Short mmCIF file of N, CA, C and O in Angstrom, two decimals:
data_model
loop_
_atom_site.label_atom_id
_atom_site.label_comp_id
_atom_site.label_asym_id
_atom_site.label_seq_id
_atom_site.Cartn_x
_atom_site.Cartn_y
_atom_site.Cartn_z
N UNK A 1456 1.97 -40.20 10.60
CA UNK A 1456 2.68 -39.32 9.69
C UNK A 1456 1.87 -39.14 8.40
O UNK A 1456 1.04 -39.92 7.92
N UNK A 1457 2.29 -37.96 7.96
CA UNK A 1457 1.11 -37.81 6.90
C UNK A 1457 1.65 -37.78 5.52
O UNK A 1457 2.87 -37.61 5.49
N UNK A 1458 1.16 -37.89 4.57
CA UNK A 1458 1.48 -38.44 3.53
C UNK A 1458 1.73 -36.93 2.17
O UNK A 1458 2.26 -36.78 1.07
N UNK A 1459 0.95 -36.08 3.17
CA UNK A 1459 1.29 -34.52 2.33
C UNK A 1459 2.35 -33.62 3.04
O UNK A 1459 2.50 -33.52 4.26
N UNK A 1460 3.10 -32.95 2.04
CA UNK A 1460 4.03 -32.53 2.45
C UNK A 1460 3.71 -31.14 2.09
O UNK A 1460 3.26 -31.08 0.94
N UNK A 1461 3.83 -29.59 2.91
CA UNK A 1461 3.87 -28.47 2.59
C UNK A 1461 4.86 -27.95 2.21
O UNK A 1461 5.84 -28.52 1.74
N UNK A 1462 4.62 -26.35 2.46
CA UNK A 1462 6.41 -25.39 2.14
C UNK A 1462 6.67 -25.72 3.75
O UNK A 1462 7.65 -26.46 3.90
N UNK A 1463 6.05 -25.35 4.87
CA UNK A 1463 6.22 -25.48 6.42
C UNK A 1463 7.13 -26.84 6.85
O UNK A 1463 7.87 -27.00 7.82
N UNK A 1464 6.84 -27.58 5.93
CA UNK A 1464 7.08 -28.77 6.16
C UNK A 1464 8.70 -29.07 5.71
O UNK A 1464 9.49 -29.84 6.24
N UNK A 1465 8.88 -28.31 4.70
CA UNK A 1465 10.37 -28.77 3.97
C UNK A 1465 10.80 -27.43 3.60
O UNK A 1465 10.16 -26.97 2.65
N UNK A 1466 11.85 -26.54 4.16
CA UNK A 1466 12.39 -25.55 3.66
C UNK A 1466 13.35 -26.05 2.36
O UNK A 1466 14.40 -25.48 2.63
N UNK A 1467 13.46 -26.43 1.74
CA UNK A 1467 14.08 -26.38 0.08
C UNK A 1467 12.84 -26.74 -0.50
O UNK A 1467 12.70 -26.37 -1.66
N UNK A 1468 11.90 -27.38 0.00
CA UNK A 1468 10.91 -27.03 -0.76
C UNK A 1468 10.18 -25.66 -0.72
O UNK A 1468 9.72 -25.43 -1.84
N UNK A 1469 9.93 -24.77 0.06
CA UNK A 1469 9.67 -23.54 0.55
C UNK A 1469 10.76 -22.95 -0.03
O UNK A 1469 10.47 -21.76 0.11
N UNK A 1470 12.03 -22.99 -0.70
CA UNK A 1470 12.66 -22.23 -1.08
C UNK A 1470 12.77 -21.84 -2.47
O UNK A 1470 12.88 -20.76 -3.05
N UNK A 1471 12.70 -23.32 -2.90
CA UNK A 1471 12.54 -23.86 -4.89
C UNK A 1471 11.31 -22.71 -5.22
O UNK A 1471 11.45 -21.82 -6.06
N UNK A 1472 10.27 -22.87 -4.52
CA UNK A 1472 9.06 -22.14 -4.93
C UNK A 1472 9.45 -20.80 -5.19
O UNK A 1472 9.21 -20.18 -6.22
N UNK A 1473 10.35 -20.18 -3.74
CA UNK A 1473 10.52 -18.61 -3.62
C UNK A 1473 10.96 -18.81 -4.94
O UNK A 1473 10.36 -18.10 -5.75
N UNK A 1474 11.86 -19.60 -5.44
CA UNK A 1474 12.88 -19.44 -6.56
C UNK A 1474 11.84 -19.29 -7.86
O UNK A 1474 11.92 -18.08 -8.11
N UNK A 1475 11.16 -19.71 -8.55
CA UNK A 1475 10.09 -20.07 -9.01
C UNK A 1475 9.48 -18.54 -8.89
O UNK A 1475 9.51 -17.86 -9.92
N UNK A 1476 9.08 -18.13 -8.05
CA UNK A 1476 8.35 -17.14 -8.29
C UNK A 1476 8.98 -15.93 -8.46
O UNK A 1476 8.33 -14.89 -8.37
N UNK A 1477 10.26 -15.94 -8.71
CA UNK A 1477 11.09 -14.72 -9.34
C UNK A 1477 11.19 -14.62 -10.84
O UNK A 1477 11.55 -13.63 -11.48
N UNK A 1478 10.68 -16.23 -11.48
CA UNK A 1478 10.40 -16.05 -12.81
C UNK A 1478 9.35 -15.34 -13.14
O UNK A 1478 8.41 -14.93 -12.46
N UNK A 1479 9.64 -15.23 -14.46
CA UNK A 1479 8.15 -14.54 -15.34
C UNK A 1479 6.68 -15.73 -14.26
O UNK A 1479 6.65 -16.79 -13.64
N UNK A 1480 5.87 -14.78 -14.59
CA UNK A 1480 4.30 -15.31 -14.12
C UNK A 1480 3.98 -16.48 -14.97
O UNK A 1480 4.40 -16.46 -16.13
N UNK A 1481 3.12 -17.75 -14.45
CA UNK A 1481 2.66 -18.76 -16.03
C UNK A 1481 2.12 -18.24 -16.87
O UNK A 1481 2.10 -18.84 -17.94
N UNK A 1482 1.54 -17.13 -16.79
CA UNK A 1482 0.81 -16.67 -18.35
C UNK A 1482 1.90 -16.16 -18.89
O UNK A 1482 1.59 -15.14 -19.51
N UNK A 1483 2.96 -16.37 -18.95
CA UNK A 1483 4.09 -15.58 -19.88
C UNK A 1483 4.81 -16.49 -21.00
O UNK A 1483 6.03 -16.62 -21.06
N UNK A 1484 3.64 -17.26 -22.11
CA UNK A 1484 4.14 -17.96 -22.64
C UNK A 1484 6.00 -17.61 -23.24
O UNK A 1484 6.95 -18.39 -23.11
N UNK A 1485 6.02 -16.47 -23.77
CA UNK A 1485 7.33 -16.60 -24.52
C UNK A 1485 8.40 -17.03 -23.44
O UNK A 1485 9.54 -17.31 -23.80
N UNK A 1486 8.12 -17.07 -22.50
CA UNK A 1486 9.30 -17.83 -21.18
C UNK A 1486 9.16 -19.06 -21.33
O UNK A 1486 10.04 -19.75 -21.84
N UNK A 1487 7.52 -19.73 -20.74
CA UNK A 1487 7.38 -21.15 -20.68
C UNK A 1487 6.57 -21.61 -21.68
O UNK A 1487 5.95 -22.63 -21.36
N UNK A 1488 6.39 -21.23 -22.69
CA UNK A 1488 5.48 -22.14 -23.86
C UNK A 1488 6.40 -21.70 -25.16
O UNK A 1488 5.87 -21.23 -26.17
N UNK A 1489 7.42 -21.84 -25.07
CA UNK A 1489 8.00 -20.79 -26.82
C UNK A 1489 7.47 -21.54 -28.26
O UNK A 1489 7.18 -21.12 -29.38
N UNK A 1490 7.49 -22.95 -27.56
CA UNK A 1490 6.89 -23.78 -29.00
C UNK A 1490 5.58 -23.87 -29.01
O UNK A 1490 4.99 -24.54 -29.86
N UNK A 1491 5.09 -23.35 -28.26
CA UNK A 1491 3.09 -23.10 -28.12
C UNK A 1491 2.47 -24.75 -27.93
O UNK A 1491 1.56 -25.28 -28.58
N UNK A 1492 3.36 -25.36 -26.73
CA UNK A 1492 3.08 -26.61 -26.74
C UNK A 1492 1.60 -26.33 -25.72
O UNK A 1492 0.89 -27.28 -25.40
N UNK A 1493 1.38 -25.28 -25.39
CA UNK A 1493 0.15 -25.77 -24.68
C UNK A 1493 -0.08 -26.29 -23.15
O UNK A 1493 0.54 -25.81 -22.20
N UNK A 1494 -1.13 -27.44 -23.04
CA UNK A 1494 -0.90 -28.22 -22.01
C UNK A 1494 0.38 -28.83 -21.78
O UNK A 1494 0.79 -29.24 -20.69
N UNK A 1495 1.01 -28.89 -22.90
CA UNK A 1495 2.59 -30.07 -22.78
C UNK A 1495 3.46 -29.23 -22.62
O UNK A 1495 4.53 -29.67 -23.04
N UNK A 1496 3.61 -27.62 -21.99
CA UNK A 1496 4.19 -26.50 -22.13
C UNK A 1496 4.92 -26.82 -20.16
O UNK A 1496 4.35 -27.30 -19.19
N UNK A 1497 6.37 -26.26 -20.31
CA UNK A 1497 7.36 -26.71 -19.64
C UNK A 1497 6.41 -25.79 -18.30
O UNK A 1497 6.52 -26.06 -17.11
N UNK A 1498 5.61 -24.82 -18.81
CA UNK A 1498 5.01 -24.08 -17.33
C UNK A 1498 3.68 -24.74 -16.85
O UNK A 1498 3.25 -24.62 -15.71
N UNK A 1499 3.17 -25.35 -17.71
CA UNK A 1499 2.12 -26.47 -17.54
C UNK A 1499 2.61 -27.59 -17.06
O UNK A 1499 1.74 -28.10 -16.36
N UNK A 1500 3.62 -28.28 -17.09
CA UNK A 1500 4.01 -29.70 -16.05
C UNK A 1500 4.52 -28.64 -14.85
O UNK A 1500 3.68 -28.55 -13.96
N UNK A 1501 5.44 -28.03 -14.70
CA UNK A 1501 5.93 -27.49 -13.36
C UNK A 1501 5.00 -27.00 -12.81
O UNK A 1501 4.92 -27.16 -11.60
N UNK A 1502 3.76 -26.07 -13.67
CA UNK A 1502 2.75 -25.94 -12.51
C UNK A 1502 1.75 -26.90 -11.72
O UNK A 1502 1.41 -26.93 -10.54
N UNK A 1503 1.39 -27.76 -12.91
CA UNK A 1503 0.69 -29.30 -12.14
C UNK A 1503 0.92 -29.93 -10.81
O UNK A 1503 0.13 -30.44 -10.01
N UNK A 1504 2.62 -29.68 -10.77
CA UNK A 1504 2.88 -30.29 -9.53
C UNK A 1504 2.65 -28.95 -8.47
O UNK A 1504 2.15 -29.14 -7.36
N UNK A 1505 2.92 -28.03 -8.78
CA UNK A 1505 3.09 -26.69 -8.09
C UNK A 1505 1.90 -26.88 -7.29
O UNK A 1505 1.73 -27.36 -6.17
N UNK A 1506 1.04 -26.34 -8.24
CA UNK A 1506 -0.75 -26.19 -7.67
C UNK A 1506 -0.87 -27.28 -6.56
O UNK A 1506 -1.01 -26.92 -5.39
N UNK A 1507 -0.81 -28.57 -6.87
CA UNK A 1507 -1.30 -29.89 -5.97
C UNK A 1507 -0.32 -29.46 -4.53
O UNK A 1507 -0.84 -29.48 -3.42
N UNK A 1508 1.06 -29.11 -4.73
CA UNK A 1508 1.51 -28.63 -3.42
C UNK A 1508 1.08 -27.44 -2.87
O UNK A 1508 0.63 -27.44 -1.73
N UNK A 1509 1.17 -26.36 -3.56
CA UNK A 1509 0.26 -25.12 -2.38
C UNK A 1509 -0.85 -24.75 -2.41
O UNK A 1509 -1.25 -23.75 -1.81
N UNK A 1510 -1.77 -25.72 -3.34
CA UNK A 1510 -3.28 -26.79 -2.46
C UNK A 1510 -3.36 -26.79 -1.50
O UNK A 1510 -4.18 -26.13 -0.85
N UNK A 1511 -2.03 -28.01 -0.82
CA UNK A 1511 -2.39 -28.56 0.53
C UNK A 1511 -2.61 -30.02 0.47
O UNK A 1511 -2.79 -30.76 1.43
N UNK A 1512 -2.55 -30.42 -1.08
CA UNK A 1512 -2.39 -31.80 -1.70
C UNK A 1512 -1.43 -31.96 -2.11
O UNK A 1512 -1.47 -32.77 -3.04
N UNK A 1513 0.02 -31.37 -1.79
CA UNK A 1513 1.42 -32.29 -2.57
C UNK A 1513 1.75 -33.57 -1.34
O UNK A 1513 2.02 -33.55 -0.14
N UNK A 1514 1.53 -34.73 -2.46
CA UNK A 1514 2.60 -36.01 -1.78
C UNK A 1514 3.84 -36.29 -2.30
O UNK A 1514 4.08 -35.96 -3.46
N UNK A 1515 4.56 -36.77 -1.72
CA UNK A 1515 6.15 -37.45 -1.99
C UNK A 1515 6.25 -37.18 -3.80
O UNK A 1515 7.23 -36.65 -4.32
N UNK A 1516 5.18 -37.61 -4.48
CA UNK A 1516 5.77 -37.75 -6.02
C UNK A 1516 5.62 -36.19 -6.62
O UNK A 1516 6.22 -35.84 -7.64
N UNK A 1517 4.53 -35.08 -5.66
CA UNK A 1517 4.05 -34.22 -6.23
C UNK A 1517 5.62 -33.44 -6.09
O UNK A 1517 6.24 -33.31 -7.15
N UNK A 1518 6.10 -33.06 -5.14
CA UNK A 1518 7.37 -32.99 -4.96
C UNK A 1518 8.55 -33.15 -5.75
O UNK A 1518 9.28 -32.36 -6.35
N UNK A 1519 8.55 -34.69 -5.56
CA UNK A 1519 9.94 -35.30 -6.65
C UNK A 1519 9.36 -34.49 -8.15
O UNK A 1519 10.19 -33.73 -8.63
N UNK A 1520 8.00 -34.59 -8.93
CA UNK A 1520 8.30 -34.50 -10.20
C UNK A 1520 8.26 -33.26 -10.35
O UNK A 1520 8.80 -32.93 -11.40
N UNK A 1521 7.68 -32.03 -9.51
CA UNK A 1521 8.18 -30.46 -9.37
C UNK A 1521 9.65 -30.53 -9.23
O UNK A 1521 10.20 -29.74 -10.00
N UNK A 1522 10.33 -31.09 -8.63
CA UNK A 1522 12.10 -31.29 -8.56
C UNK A 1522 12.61 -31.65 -10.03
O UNK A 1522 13.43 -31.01 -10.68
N UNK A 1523 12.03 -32.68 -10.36
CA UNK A 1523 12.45 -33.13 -11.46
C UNK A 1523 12.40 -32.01 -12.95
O UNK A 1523 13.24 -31.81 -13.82
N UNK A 1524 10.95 -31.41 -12.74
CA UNK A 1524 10.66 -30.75 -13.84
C UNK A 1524 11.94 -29.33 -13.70
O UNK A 1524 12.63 -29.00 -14.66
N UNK A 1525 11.99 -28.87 -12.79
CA UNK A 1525 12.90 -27.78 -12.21
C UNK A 1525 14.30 -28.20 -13.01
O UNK A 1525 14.72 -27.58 -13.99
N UNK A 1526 14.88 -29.23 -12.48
CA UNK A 1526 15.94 -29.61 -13.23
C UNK A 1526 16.12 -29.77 -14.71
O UNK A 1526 16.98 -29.19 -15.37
N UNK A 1527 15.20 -30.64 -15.20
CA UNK A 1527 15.23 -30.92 -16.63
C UNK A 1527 14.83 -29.51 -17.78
O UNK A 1527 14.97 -29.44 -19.00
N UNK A 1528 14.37 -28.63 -16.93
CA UNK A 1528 13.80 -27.51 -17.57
C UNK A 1528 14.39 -25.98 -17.26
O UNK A 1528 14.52 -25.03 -18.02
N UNK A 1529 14.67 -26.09 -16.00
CA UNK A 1529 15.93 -24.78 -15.98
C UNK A 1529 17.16 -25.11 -14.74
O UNK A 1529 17.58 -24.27 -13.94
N UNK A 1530 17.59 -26.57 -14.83
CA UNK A 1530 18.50 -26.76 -14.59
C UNK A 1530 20.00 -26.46 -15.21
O UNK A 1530 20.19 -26.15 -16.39
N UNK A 1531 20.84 -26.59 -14.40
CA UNK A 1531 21.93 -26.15 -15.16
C UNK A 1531 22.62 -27.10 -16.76
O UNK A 1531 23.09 -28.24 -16.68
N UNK A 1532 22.57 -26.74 -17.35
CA UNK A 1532 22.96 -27.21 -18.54
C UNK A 1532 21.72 -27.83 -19.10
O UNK A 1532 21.79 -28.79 -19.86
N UNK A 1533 20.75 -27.37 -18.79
CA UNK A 1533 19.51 -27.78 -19.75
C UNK A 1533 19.37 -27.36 -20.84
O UNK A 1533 19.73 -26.20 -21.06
N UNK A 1534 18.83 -28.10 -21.81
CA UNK A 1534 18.63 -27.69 -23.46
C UNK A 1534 16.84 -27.37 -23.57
O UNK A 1534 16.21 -27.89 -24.49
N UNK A 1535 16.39 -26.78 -22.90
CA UNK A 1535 14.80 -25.75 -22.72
C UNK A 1535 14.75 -24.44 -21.87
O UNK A 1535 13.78 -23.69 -21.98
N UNK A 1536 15.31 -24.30 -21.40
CA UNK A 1536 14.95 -22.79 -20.79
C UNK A 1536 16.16 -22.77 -20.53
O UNK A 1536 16.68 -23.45 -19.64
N UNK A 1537 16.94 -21.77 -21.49
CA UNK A 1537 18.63 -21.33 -20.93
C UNK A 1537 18.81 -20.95 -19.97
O UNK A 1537 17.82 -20.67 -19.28
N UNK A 1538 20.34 -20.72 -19.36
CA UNK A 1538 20.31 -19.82 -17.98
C UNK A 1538 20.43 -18.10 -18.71
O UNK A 1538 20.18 -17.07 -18.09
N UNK A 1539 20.84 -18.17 -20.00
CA UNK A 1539 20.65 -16.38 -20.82
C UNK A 1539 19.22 -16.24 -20.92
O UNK A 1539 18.96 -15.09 -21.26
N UNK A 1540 18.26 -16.90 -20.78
CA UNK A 1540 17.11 -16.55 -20.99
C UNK A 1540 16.60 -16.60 -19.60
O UNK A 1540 15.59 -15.97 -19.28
N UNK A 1541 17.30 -17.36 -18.72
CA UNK A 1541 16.41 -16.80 -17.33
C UNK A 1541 16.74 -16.03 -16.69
O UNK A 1541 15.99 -15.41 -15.94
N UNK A 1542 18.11 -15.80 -16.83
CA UNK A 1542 18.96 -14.44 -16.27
C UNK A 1542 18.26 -13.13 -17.07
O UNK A 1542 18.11 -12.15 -16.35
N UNK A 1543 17.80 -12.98 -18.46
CA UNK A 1543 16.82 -12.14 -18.80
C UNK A 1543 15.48 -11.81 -18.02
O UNK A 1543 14.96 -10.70 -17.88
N UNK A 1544 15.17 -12.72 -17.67
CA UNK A 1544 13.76 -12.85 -17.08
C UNK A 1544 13.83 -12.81 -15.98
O UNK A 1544 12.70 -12.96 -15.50
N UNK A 1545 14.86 -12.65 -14.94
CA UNK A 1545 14.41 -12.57 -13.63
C UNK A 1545 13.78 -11.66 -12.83
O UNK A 1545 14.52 -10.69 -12.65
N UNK A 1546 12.81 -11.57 -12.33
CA UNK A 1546 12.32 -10.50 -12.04
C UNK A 1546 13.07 -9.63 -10.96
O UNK A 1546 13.49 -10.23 -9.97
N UNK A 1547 13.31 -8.15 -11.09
CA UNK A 1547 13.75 -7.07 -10.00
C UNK A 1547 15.74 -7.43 -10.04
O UNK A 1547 16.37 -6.84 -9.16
N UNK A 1548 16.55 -8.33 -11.00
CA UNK A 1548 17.75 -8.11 -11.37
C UNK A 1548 18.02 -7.83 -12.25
O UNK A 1548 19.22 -7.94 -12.52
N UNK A 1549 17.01 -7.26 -13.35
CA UNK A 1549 17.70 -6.41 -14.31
C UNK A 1549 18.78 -6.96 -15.57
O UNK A 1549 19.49 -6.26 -16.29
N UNK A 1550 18.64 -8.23 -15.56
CA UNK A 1550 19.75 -8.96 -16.68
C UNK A 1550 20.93 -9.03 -15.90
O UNK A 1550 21.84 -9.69 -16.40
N UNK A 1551 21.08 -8.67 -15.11
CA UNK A 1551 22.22 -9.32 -14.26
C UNK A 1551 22.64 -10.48 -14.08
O UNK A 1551 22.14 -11.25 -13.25
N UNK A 1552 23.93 -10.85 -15.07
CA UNK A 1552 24.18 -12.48 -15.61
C UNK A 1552 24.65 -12.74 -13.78
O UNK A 1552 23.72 -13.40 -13.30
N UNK A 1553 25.49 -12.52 -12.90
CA UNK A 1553 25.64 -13.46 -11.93
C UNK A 1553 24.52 -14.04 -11.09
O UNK A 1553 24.54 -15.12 -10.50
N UNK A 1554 23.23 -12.84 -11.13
CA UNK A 1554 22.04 -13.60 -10.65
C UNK A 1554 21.37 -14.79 -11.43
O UNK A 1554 21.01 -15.89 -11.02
N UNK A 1555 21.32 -14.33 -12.44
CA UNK A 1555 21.23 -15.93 -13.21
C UNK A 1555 21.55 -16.69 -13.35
O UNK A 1555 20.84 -17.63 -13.72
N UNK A 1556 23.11 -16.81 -13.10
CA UNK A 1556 23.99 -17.77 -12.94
C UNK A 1556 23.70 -18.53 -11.62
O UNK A 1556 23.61 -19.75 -11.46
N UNK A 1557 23.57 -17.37 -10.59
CA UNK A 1557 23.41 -17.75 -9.33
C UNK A 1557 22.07 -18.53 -8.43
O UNK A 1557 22.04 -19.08 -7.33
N UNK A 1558 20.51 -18.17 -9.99
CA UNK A 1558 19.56 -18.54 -9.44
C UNK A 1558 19.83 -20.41 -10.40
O UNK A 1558 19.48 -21.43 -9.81
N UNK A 1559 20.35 -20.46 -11.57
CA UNK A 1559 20.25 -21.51 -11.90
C UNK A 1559 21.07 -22.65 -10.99
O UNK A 1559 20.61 -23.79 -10.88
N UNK A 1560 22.30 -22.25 -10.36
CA UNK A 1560 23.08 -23.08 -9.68
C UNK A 1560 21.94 -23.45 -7.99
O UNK A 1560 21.80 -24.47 -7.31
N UNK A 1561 21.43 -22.19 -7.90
CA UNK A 1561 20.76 -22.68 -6.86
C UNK A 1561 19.35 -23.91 -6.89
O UNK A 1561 19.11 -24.86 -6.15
N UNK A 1562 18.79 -23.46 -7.84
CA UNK A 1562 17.69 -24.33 -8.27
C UNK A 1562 18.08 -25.72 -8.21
O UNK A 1562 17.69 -26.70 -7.59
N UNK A 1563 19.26 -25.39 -9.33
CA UNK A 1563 19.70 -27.06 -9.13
C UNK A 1563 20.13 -28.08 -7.75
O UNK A 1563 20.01 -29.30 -7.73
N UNK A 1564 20.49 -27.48 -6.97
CA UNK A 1564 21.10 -27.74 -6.01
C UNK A 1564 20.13 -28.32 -5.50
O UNK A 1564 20.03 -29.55 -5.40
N UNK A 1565 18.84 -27.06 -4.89
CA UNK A 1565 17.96 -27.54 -4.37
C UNK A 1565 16.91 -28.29 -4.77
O UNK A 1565 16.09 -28.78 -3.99
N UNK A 1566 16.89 -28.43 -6.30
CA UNK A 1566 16.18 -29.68 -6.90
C UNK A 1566 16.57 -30.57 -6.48
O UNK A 1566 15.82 -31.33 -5.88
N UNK A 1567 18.08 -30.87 -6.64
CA UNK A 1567 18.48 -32.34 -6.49
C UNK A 1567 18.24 -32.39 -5.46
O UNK A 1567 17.11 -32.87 -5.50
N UNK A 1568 18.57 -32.18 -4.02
CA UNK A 1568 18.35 -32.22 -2.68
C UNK A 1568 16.72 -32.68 -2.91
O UNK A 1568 16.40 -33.75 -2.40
N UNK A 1569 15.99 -32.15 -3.42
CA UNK A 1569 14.41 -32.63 -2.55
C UNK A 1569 13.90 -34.05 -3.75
O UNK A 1569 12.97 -34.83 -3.53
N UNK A 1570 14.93 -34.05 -5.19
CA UNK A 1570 14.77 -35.03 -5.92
C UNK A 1570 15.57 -36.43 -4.87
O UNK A 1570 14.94 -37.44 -4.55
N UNK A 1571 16.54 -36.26 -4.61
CA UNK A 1571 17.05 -37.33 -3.76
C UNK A 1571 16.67 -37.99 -2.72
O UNK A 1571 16.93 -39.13 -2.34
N UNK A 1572 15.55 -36.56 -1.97
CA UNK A 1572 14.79 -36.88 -0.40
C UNK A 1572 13.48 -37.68 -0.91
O UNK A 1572 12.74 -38.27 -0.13
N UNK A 1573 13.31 -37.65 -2.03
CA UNK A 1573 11.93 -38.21 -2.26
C UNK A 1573 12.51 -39.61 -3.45
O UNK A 1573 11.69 -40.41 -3.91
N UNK A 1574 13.07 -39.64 -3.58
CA UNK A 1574 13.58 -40.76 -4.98
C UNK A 1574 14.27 -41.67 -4.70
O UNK A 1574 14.19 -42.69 -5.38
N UNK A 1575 14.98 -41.61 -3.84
CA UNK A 1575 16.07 -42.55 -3.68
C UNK A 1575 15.80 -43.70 -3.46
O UNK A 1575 16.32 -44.61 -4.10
N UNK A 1576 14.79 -43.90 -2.37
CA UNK A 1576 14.35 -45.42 -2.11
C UNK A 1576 13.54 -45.60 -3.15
O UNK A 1576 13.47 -46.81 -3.36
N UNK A 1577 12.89 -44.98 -3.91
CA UNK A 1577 12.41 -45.96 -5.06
C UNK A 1577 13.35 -45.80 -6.18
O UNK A 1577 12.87 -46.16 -7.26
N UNK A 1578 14.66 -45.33 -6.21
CA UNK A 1578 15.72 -45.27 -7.22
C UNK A 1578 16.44 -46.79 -6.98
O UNK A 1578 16.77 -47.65 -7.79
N UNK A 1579 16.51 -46.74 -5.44
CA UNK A 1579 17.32 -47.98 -5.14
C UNK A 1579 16.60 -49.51 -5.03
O UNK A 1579 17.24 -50.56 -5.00
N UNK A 1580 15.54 -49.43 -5.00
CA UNK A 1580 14.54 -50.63 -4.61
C UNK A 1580 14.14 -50.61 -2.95
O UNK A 1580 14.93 -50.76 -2.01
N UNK A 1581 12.89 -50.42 -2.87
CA UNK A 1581 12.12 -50.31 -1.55
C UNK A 1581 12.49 -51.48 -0.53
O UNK A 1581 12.12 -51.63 0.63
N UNK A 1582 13.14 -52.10 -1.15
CA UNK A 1582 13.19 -53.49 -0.21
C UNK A 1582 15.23 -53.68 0.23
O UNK A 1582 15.74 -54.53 0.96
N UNK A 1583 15.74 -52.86 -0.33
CA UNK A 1583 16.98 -52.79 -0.49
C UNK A 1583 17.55 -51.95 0.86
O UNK A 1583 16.80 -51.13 1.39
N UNK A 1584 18.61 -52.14 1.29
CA UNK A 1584 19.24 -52.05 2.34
C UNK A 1584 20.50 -50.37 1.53
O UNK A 1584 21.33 -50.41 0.62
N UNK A 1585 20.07 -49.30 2.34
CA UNK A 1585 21.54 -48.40 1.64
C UNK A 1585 22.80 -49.07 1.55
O UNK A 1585 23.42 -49.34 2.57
N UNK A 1586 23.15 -49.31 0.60
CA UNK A 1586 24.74 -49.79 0.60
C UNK A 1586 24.38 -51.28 0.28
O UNK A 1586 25.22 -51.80 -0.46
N UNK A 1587 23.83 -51.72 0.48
CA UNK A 1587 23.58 -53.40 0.51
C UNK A 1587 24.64 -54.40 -0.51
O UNK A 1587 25.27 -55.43 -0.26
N UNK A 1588 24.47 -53.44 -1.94
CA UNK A 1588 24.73 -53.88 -2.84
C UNK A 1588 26.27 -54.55 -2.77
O UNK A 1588 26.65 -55.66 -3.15
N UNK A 1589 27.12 -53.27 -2.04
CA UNK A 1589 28.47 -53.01 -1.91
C UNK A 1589 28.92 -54.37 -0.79
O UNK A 1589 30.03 -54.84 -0.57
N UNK A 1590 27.77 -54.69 -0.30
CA UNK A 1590 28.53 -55.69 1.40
C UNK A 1590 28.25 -57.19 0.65
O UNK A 1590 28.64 -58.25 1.14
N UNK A 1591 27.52 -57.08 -0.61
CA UNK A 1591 27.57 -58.43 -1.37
C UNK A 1591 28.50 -58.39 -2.23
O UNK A 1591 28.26 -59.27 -3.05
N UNK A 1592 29.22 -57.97 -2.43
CA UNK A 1592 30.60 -58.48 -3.17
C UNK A 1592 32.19 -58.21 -2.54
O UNK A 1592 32.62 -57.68 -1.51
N UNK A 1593 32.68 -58.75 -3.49
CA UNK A 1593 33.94 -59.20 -2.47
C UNK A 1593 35.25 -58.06 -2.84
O UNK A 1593 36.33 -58.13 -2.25
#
């Protein structure tokens, strides 16, 4: 089994991306750089992981922290990229708040899903049994 994972490989990951690419392009700082952070710019970590996956080099973490960044950055109720500012920006809906509504609820969804498929056993401890915790107490 191999240790890289594609879009072929994981449809919510193949899907997050489609999602992803309905935003503005990365050169569009006033979307993803508004504070002109630069390299430390919210389209500069999400693309880091991006690139290494449709490389042909994403592993398990390249994944989780593209999930992660997705969430923390235009997840729902995030304080960096609103859902009024991505519902502005979506490309080919026109400011149409239920698509924005509808692309942020989805993102999230499918963040968490591929954050959970890749995190959990090292959320829970690699050596830990699912549930384990629960069959040691009384």
């Amino acid at each position: 089994m191999s240790d890289i994972i594609t879009l072929a490989d994981d449809p919510d990951l193949a899907h997050l991306v489609d999602l992803i690419d309905i935003l503005p392009r990365p050169e569009a700082s006033r979307f993803w750089d508004e504070k002109g952070q630069g390299d430390h710019s919210i389209g500069a970590k999400i693309g880091h992981d991006l690139k290494q996956i449709l490389g042909g080099q994403g592993r398990p973490r390249d994944v989780d922290y593209f999930a992660v960044h997705v969430l923390k950055y235009l997840g729902r109720g995030n304080v960096y990229i609103s859902e009024e500012k991505i519902t502005q920006n979506l490309r080919g809906v026109h400011g149409l708040p239920a698509a924005g509504r509808a692309w942020v609820e989805d993102a999230t969804r499918t963040a968490w899903r591929l954050v959970t498929r890749y995190s959990l056993a090292r959320w829970r401890g690699v050596t830990s049994t699912p549930g384990s915790a629960w069959m040691a107490t009384r």
